[in-house]
Short mmCIF file of C-alpha atoms in Angstrom, two decimals:
data_model
loop_
_atom_site.label_atom_id
_atom_site.label_comp_id
_atom_site.label_asym_id
_atom_site.label_seq_id
_atom_site.Cartn_x
_atom_site.Cartn_y
_atom_site.Cartn_z
CA MET A 4 0.00 0.00 0.00
CA PRO A 5 1.49 3.41 -0.97
CA VAL A 6 2.83 5.66 1.79
CA GLY A 7 0.22 8.01 3.20
CA GLU A 8 -2.79 5.97 1.92
CA VAL A 9 -5.17 4.86 4.62
CA GLN A 10 -6.91 1.53 4.02
CA SER A 11 -10.69 1.73 4.24
CA PRO A 12 -12.14 -0.40 6.99
CA HIS A 13 -14.73 -1.50 4.37
CA LEU A 14 -12.26 -2.23 1.59
CA GLU A 15 -13.80 -5.56 0.60
CA GLN A 16 -17.28 -4.08 0.46
CA ASP A 17 -16.00 -1.13 -1.62
CA GLN A 18 -14.24 -3.42 -4.07
CA TYR A 19 -17.33 -5.59 -4.42
CA ARG A 20 -19.52 -2.52 -4.90
CA ARG A 21 -17.26 -1.11 -7.62
CA LYS A 22 -17.13 -4.49 -9.37
CA TYR A 23 -20.92 -4.86 -9.19
CA MET A 24 -21.56 -1.31 -10.44
CA LYS A 25 -19.15 -1.82 -13.34
CA LYS A 26 -20.94 -5.01 -14.31
CA SER A 27 -24.37 -3.37 -13.93
CA ASN A 28 -23.36 -0.36 -16.04
CA LYS A 29 -22.08 -2.71 -18.73
CA CYS A 30 -25.39 -4.60 -18.73
CA MET A 31 -27.35 -1.34 -18.83
CA PHE A 32 -25.25 -0.12 -21.76
CA SER A 33 -25.79 -3.39 -23.64
CA GLY A 34 -29.51 -3.17 -22.92
CA MET A 35 -29.65 0.38 -24.27
CA LEU A 36 -27.95 -0.74 -27.49
CA VAL A 37 -30.50 -3.52 -27.92
CA LEU A 38 -33.35 -1.08 -27.25
CA LEU A 39 -32.01 1.42 -29.76
CA ALA A 40 -31.67 -1.33 -32.36
CA VAL A 41 -35.27 -2.42 -31.79
CA LEU A 42 -36.51 1.15 -32.04
CA ALA A 43 -34.57 1.65 -35.25
CA MET A 44 -36.28 -1.38 -36.77
CA ALA A 45 -39.72 -0.48 -35.43
CA ALA A 46 -39.62 3.17 -36.49
CA PRO A 47 -38.52 3.52 -40.12
CA ALA A 48 -37.59 6.88 -41.60
CA ALA A 49 -40.47 9.34 -41.52
CA ALA A 50 -40.02 10.56 -45.11
CA ASP A 51 -37.53 10.66 -47.97
CA PRO A 52 -34.37 11.60 -46.03
CA TRP A 53 -32.91 13.71 -48.84
CA ILE A 54 -35.76 15.76 -50.32
CA GLY A 55 -38.22 15.36 -47.42
CA GLY A 56 -41.96 14.88 -47.07
CA ASP A 57 -44.81 14.34 -44.65
CA LYS A 58 -45.39 10.69 -43.69
CA LEU A 59 -48.79 9.12 -44.40
CA VAL A 60 -50.62 8.50 -41.12
CA ASN A 61 -54.22 7.81 -40.19
CA ALA A 62 -54.21 10.66 -37.66
CA ASN A 63 -54.05 13.09 -40.60
CA GLY A 64 -56.98 11.37 -42.28
CA THR A 65 -59.80 9.45 -40.66
CA SER A 66 -61.30 6.03 -40.00
CA GLY A 67 -64.75 4.70 -39.22
CA ASN A 68 -67.54 2.28 -40.04
CA VAL A 69 -70.24 2.60 -42.72
CA SER A 70 -72.74 0.43 -44.52
CA GLY A 71 -71.96 1.76 -48.01
CA GLY A 72 -68.25 2.15 -48.67
CA LEU A 73 -65.37 4.53 -49.26
CA TRP A 74 -65.65 6.29 -52.63
CA PHE A 75 -63.44 8.76 -54.46
CA ASP A 76 -63.21 10.52 -57.79
CA ALA A 77 -60.51 12.78 -59.14
CA TYR A 78 -59.44 15.30 -61.77
CA PRO A 79 -56.17 13.91 -63.17
CA GLY A 80 -55.20 16.74 -65.53
CA PHE A 81 -52.44 19.32 -65.46
CA ASP A 82 -54.08 22.53 -66.62
CA TYR A 83 -53.32 26.17 -65.92
CA ALA A 84 -55.89 27.78 -63.64
CA TYR A 85 -55.20 31.51 -63.93
CA SER A 86 -57.29 32.72 -66.87
CA THR A 87 -59.89 29.98 -66.49
CA PRO A 88 -60.38 28.09 -63.21
CA VAL A 89 -60.14 24.31 -63.33
CA THR A 90 -63.46 22.64 -62.46
CA LYS A 91 -64.26 19.06 -61.50
CA ASN A 92 -67.82 17.73 -61.21
CA PHE A 93 -68.58 14.77 -58.95
CA SER A 94 -71.55 12.39 -58.91
CA LEU A 95 -71.77 10.84 -55.46
CA PRO A 96 -72.80 7.19 -54.99
CA CYS A 97 -75.35 8.17 -52.34
CA THR A 98 -77.80 10.84 -51.28
CA ALA A 99 -76.52 13.81 -49.30
CA GLY A 100 -78.10 12.45 -46.14
CA ASN A 101 -76.02 9.28 -46.34
CA VAL A 102 -72.65 11.04 -46.49
CA GLU A 103 -70.77 10.08 -43.34
CA TRP A 104 -67.50 11.90 -44.06
CA ALA A 105 -66.15 13.85 -47.03
CA ARG A 106 -62.87 15.64 -47.69
CA LEU A 107 -61.67 17.54 -50.75
CA TYR A 108 -57.97 17.46 -51.70
CA VAL A 109 -56.29 19.89 -54.10
CA THR A 110 -52.68 20.03 -55.32
CA THR A 111 -51.19 22.90 -57.31
CA TYR A 112 -47.76 23.09 -58.94
CA ILE A 113 -45.37 25.86 -57.90
CA GLY A 114 -42.88 25.46 -60.76
CA SER A 115 -39.71 24.63 -58.84
CA MET A 116 -38.61 22.04 -56.31
CA THR A 117 -36.94 24.67 -54.12
CA LYS A 118 -37.45 28.23 -55.40
CA ASN A 119 -40.11 30.64 -54.19
CA TYR A 120 -42.61 31.46 -56.90
CA PRO A 121 -45.44 33.00 -54.81
CA LEU A 122 -48.77 31.33 -55.46
CA ASN A 123 -52.30 31.97 -54.25
CA THR A 124 -54.63 28.99 -54.68
CA THR A 125 -58.35 29.67 -54.25
CA VAL A 126 -60.55 26.61 -53.77
CA GLU A 127 -64.34 26.76 -54.12
CA PHE A 128 -66.88 24.01 -53.54
CA ASP A 129 -70.48 23.61 -54.64
CA GLY A 130 -72.18 21.04 -52.45
CA GLY A 131 -75.52 21.55 -54.18
CA SER A 132 -76.45 25.09 -53.18
CA GLY A 133 -73.92 27.08 -55.19
CA TYR A 134 -70.21 27.78 -54.93
CA GLY A 135 -68.63 28.94 -51.70
CA THR A 136 -64.94 29.59 -51.00
CA LEU A 137 -63.23 26.94 -48.88
CA GLY A 138 -59.90 28.70 -48.74
CA SER A 139 -57.42 31.02 -50.37
CA GLU A 140 -53.98 29.59 -49.59
CA ILE A 141 -50.91 31.75 -50.14
CA MET A 142 -47.57 29.99 -50.65
CA ASN A 143 -44.72 32.47 -50.39
CA THR A 144 -41.66 30.54 -49.27
CA THR A 145 -38.71 28.53 -50.51
CA TYR A 146 -38.28 24.81 -49.91
CA THR A 147 -35.10 23.35 -48.44
CA TYR A 148 -34.07 19.72 -48.84
CA PRO A 149 -33.37 18.08 -45.46
CA GLU A 150 -30.37 16.30 -47.03
CA ASN A 151 -30.34 13.47 -44.49
CA SER A 152 -30.76 15.73 -41.47
CA SER A 153 -33.31 15.27 -38.69
CA ALA A 154 -35.84 17.58 -40.42
CA ASP A 155 -38.56 16.35 -42.79
CA GLY A 156 -38.55 19.50 -44.94
CA THR A 157 -42.33 19.99 -44.98
CA VAL A 158 -43.34 23.67 -45.04
CA TRP A 159 -46.66 24.18 -43.27
CA ILE A 160 -48.61 27.11 -44.72
CA ASN A 161 -51.39 26.48 -42.19
CA ASN A 162 -53.09 23.47 -40.58
CA HIS A 163 -54.67 22.34 -43.86
CA CYS A 164 -52.03 23.28 -46.45
CA ASN A 165 -48.36 22.42 -46.88
CA ARG A 166 -45.55 22.53 -49.40
CA VAL A 167 -43.30 19.58 -50.21
CA THR A 168 -40.85 20.25 -53.04
CA SER A 169 -42.76 21.74 -56.01
CA ASP A 170 -46.32 21.13 -54.81
CA CYS A 171 -48.87 22.77 -52.54
CA LEU A 172 -51.30 20.26 -51.04
CA MET A 173 -54.47 21.49 -49.33
CA TRP A 174 -57.54 19.75 -47.93
CA TYR A 175 -60.98 20.69 -46.64
CA ASP A 176 -63.67 18.80 -44.76
CA VAL A 177 -66.87 19.26 -46.78
CA THR A 178 -69.22 16.79 -45.08
CA ASN A 179 -71.59 19.51 -43.90
CA ASP A 180 -71.43 21.37 -47.23
CA ILE A 181 -73.02 18.56 -49.24
CA THR A 182 -76.76 18.92 -49.90
CA SER A 183 -76.93 17.05 -53.21
CA SER A 184 -75.50 13.96 -54.87
CA SER A 185 -74.12 16.23 -57.62
CA VAL A 186 -71.29 18.43 -56.35
CA ALA A 187 -68.35 20.30 -57.87
CA ALA A 188 -65.01 21.91 -57.04
CA ARG A 189 -63.32 24.87 -58.71
CA VAL A 190 -59.66 25.93 -58.41
CA HIS A 191 -58.09 29.25 -59.43
CA THR A 192 -54.41 30.18 -59.13
CA ALA A 193 -52.65 33.55 -59.28
CA CYS A 194 -49.84 35.50 -57.69
CA PRO A 195 -50.79 36.92 -54.29
CA ASN A 196 -51.18 40.32 -55.99
CA GLY A 197 -53.62 38.87 -58.52
CA THR A 198 -51.28 38.74 -61.51
CA GLN A 199 -50.38 35.65 -63.53
CA PRO A 200 -48.30 33.16 -61.50
CA TYR A 201 -45.02 31.59 -62.60
CA ASP A 202 -46.89 28.30 -63.04
CA GLY A 203 -49.85 27.30 -60.85
CA ARG A 204 -51.13 24.34 -62.82
CA VAL A 205 -53.53 22.00 -61.02
CA LYS A 206 -52.20 18.49 -60.46
CA MET A 207 -55.09 17.02 -58.51
CA ILE A 208 -58.65 17.61 -57.35
CA THR A 209 -59.84 14.58 -55.38
CA LEU A 210 -63.00 14.07 -53.35
CA VAL A 211 -63.06 11.18 -50.86
CA VAL A 212 -66.43 10.20 -49.37
CA ALA A 213 -67.38 7.60 -46.75
CA TYR A 214 -71.08 6.85 -47.13
CA ASN A 215 -73.90 4.67 -45.85
CA ASP A 216 -76.30 2.46 -47.77
CA PRO A 217 -79.05 1.40 -45.34
CA SER A 218 -80.29 -1.31 -47.73
CA SER A 219 -76.91 -3.01 -48.20
CA GLY A 220 -76.79 -5.06 -45.03
CA LYS A 221 -73.02 -4.55 -45.05
CA GLU A 222 -70.56 -3.61 -42.34
CA ILE A 223 -67.52 -1.84 -43.78
CA SER A 224 -64.59 -0.37 -41.88
CA TYR A 225 -62.49 2.26 -43.63
CA TRP A 226 -59.17 4.04 -43.15
CA VAL A 227 -57.87 7.15 -44.91
CA ASN A 228 -54.13 7.60 -44.37
CA GLN A 229 -52.97 11.06 -45.40
CA GLY A 230 -49.60 12.76 -45.83
CA HIS A 231 -47.35 14.23 -48.52
CA ASP A 232 -44.52 11.72 -48.81
CA THR A 233 -41.89 11.33 -51.50
CA ASP A 234 -39.28 8.92 -52.79
CA SER A 235 -36.57 10.28 -55.05
CA LYS A 236 -33.50 9.27 -56.97
CA LYS A 237 -31.65 11.98 -55.04
CA ALA A 238 -31.92 9.86 -51.90
CA ASP A 239 -30.41 6.89 -53.74
CA GLN A 240 -27.67 9.03 -55.27
CA ASN A 241 -26.70 10.36 -51.85
CA GLY A 242 -26.55 6.99 -50.10
CA CYS A 243 -29.79 7.20 -48.12
CA SER A 244 -32.24 5.06 -50.09
CA TYR A 245 -35.82 5.20 -48.86
CA ILE A 246 -38.91 3.01 -48.98
CA GLY A 247 -42.02 4.80 -47.72
CA ASN A 248 -44.48 3.13 -45.41
CA THR A 249 -47.85 3.61 -43.76
CA THR A 250 -49.76 1.58 -41.18
CA PHE A 251 -53.44 0.65 -40.96
CA SER A 252 -54.43 -0.48 -37.47
CA THR A 253 -57.40 -2.81 -37.88
CA VAL A 254 -59.54 -5.02 -35.66
CA THR A 255 -60.95 -7.76 -37.87
CA SER A 256 -62.50 -11.19 -37.41
CA SER A 257 -64.46 -12.63 -40.35
CA VAL A 258 -63.26 -10.70 -43.40
CA ILE A 259 -65.33 -10.94 -46.57
CA ASP A 260 -63.45 -8.39 -48.66
CA ALA A 261 -60.54 -5.95 -48.27
CA ASP A 262 -59.45 -3.35 -50.82
CA LEU A 263 -56.45 -1.01 -50.87
CA THR A 264 -55.94 2.09 -53.04
CA ALA A 265 -52.86 4.28 -53.54
CA ILE A 266 -53.47 7.81 -54.84
CA TYR A 267 -50.19 9.29 -56.03
CA LEU A 268 -48.74 12.48 -57.54
CA ALA A 269 -46.33 11.28 -60.20
CA SER A 270 -46.13 10.62 -63.92
CA TYR A 271 -45.33 6.95 -63.31
CA ASN A 272 -46.72 4.46 -60.82
CA GLY A 273 -44.61 3.22 -57.92
CA ASN A 274 -43.84 -0.17 -56.40
CA TYR A 275 -45.91 -1.39 -53.45
CA THR A 276 -46.18 -4.14 -50.85
CA PHE A 277 -48.85 -4.96 -48.29
CA ASN A 278 -47.86 -6.97 -45.23
CA GLY A 279 -44.76 -8.08 -47.11
CA ASN A 280 -46.66 -9.20 -50.21
CA THR A 281 -45.72 -7.57 -53.52
CA LEU A 282 -48.68 -5.78 -55.10
CA THR A 283 -48.48 -6.16 -58.86
CA TRP A 284 -50.20 -3.65 -61.11
CA SER A 285 -51.01 -2.81 -64.70
CA ASN A 286 -52.87 -0.01 -66.46
CA PRO A 287 -53.30 2.38 -63.52
CA CYS A 288 -55.54 5.39 -63.92
CA GLN A 289 -52.77 7.77 -64.96
CA GLY A 290 -52.82 11.51 -65.60
CA SER A 291 -49.92 13.84 -66.31
CA TYR A 292 -48.66 13.92 -62.72
CA PHE A 293 -51.43 12.04 -60.93
CA GLY A 294 -52.65 8.48 -60.75
CA TYR A 295 -54.24 5.81 -58.62
CA GLN A 296 -54.12 2.04 -58.32
CA SER A 297 -56.34 -0.39 -56.39
CA TRP A 298 -55.86 -3.97 -55.22
CA ASN A 299 -57.93 -6.63 -53.52
CA VAL A 300 -55.96 -7.57 -50.38
CA THR A 301 -58.48 -9.91 -48.75
CA ASN A 302 -55.90 -12.71 -48.52
CA TYR A 303 -53.31 -10.41 -46.93
CA ILE A 304 -55.30 -8.53 -44.29
CA THR A 305 -54.67 -9.29 -40.60
CA SER A 306 -56.15 -8.12 -37.33
CA GLY A 307 -53.80 -5.52 -35.89
CA ASP A 308 -51.23 -3.44 -37.74
CA ASN A 309 -51.17 -3.81 -41.52
CA PHE A 310 -48.21 -2.32 -43.37
CA MET A 311 -48.14 -0.82 -46.85
CA THR A 312 -44.82 0.21 -48.42
CA PHE A 313 -44.19 2.28 -51.53
CA ASP A 314 -41.19 3.48 -53.49
CA ARG A 315 -40.37 4.90 -56.89
CA ASN A 316 -40.29 2.58 -59.87
CA THR A 317 -36.69 2.40 -61.03
CA THR A 318 -37.68 0.49 -64.19
CA ASP A 319 -38.96 3.72 -65.74
CA PRO A 320 -36.04 5.17 -67.75
CA SER A 321 -37.52 8.67 -68.06
CA LEU A 322 -36.39 11.68 -66.06
CA TYR A 323 -39.61 11.77 -64.08
CA GLY A 324 -39.34 8.13 -63.02
CA GLY A 325 -36.83 9.44 -60.51
CA TYR A 326 -39.52 11.09 -58.38
CA PHE A 327 -42.56 9.59 -56.71
CA LYS A 328 -45.01 11.31 -54.39
CA ILE A 329 -48.07 10.02 -52.55
CA PRO A 330 -50.64 11.92 -50.43
CA LEU A 331 -53.29 9.24 -49.82
CA ALA A 332 -53.72 5.53 -49.12
CA LEU A 333 -57.22 4.11 -48.61
CA LEU A 334 -58.25 0.78 -47.07
CA THR A 335 -61.70 -0.77 -46.71
CA VAL A 336 -62.57 -4.04 -44.97
CA GLU A 337 -65.98 -5.70 -45.18
CA GLU A 338 -66.78 -8.21 -42.45
CA GLU A 339 -69.55 -10.67 -41.77
CA GLN A 340 -72.19 -9.13 -39.58
CA GLU A 341 -72.86 -10.68 -36.20
CA VAL A 342 -76.19 -12.48 -36.02
#
């Protein structure tokens, strides 16, 4: 023992305590590593890590139960809306009184992935009693790629409008505005000062309706997962490849039928899986920069969390095959009614 050092009367206990604490800390550290690994597997990236986006989640959309179904219709064009507003007429599959939930989605094109070309999008809706303005959304900001940082890049204009790369996405609940089975939406774009915008073409006008049919005898659960997610070649080129995902939390027993629909903002369809099963497709409803694809997933549905993945289709050799964007995924499940 060195000169001047006084031996503790509890030396053995101290040595044991230090040895035990060292072992405990090592176990705690190992446990933390395991926990972090599990969390990393359970919580995939929220959006394209390079150019960003808003992940599709049910909390942004809705879910419920109806006796009719979940219906949608869409304008798939890519027309300018300054001189003449773009209009889309809808014929609902039910009477106004049987509409359980309805939301209108509109996407307008800014003209650049990152630059600020100020744009005012005015959305009107005629639920059967004439047009009324739902909103006049002013986009006046640049967009910055997250470039593999902790941010998701999404620019929130307000609580019902955001910008991701070159698009403004906006949505409005119109359930209480519908008084007829024939309704319409009208979109006009301009600069905030009223002059002609840099671009302002309309990519999408989509109406989604959950409705009842009292005579059907059916019991249908539905989920609308909403976001503004992307998948780009830039992520691949920068070493942070991305496959998007969304979860449908279901409680099912005797499933008769289950159908899944992807509504996307791209000139070419993507690749998809559902609960690990590849979803093949052909001849999607395809517009200039909009499309949708549906599948019957009755054999794949489970009770609990159901996972859909999506990513860009690298088999498309064109420039625009390098970018894929999706704002909506819809799921319906019909079950046998309890006697």
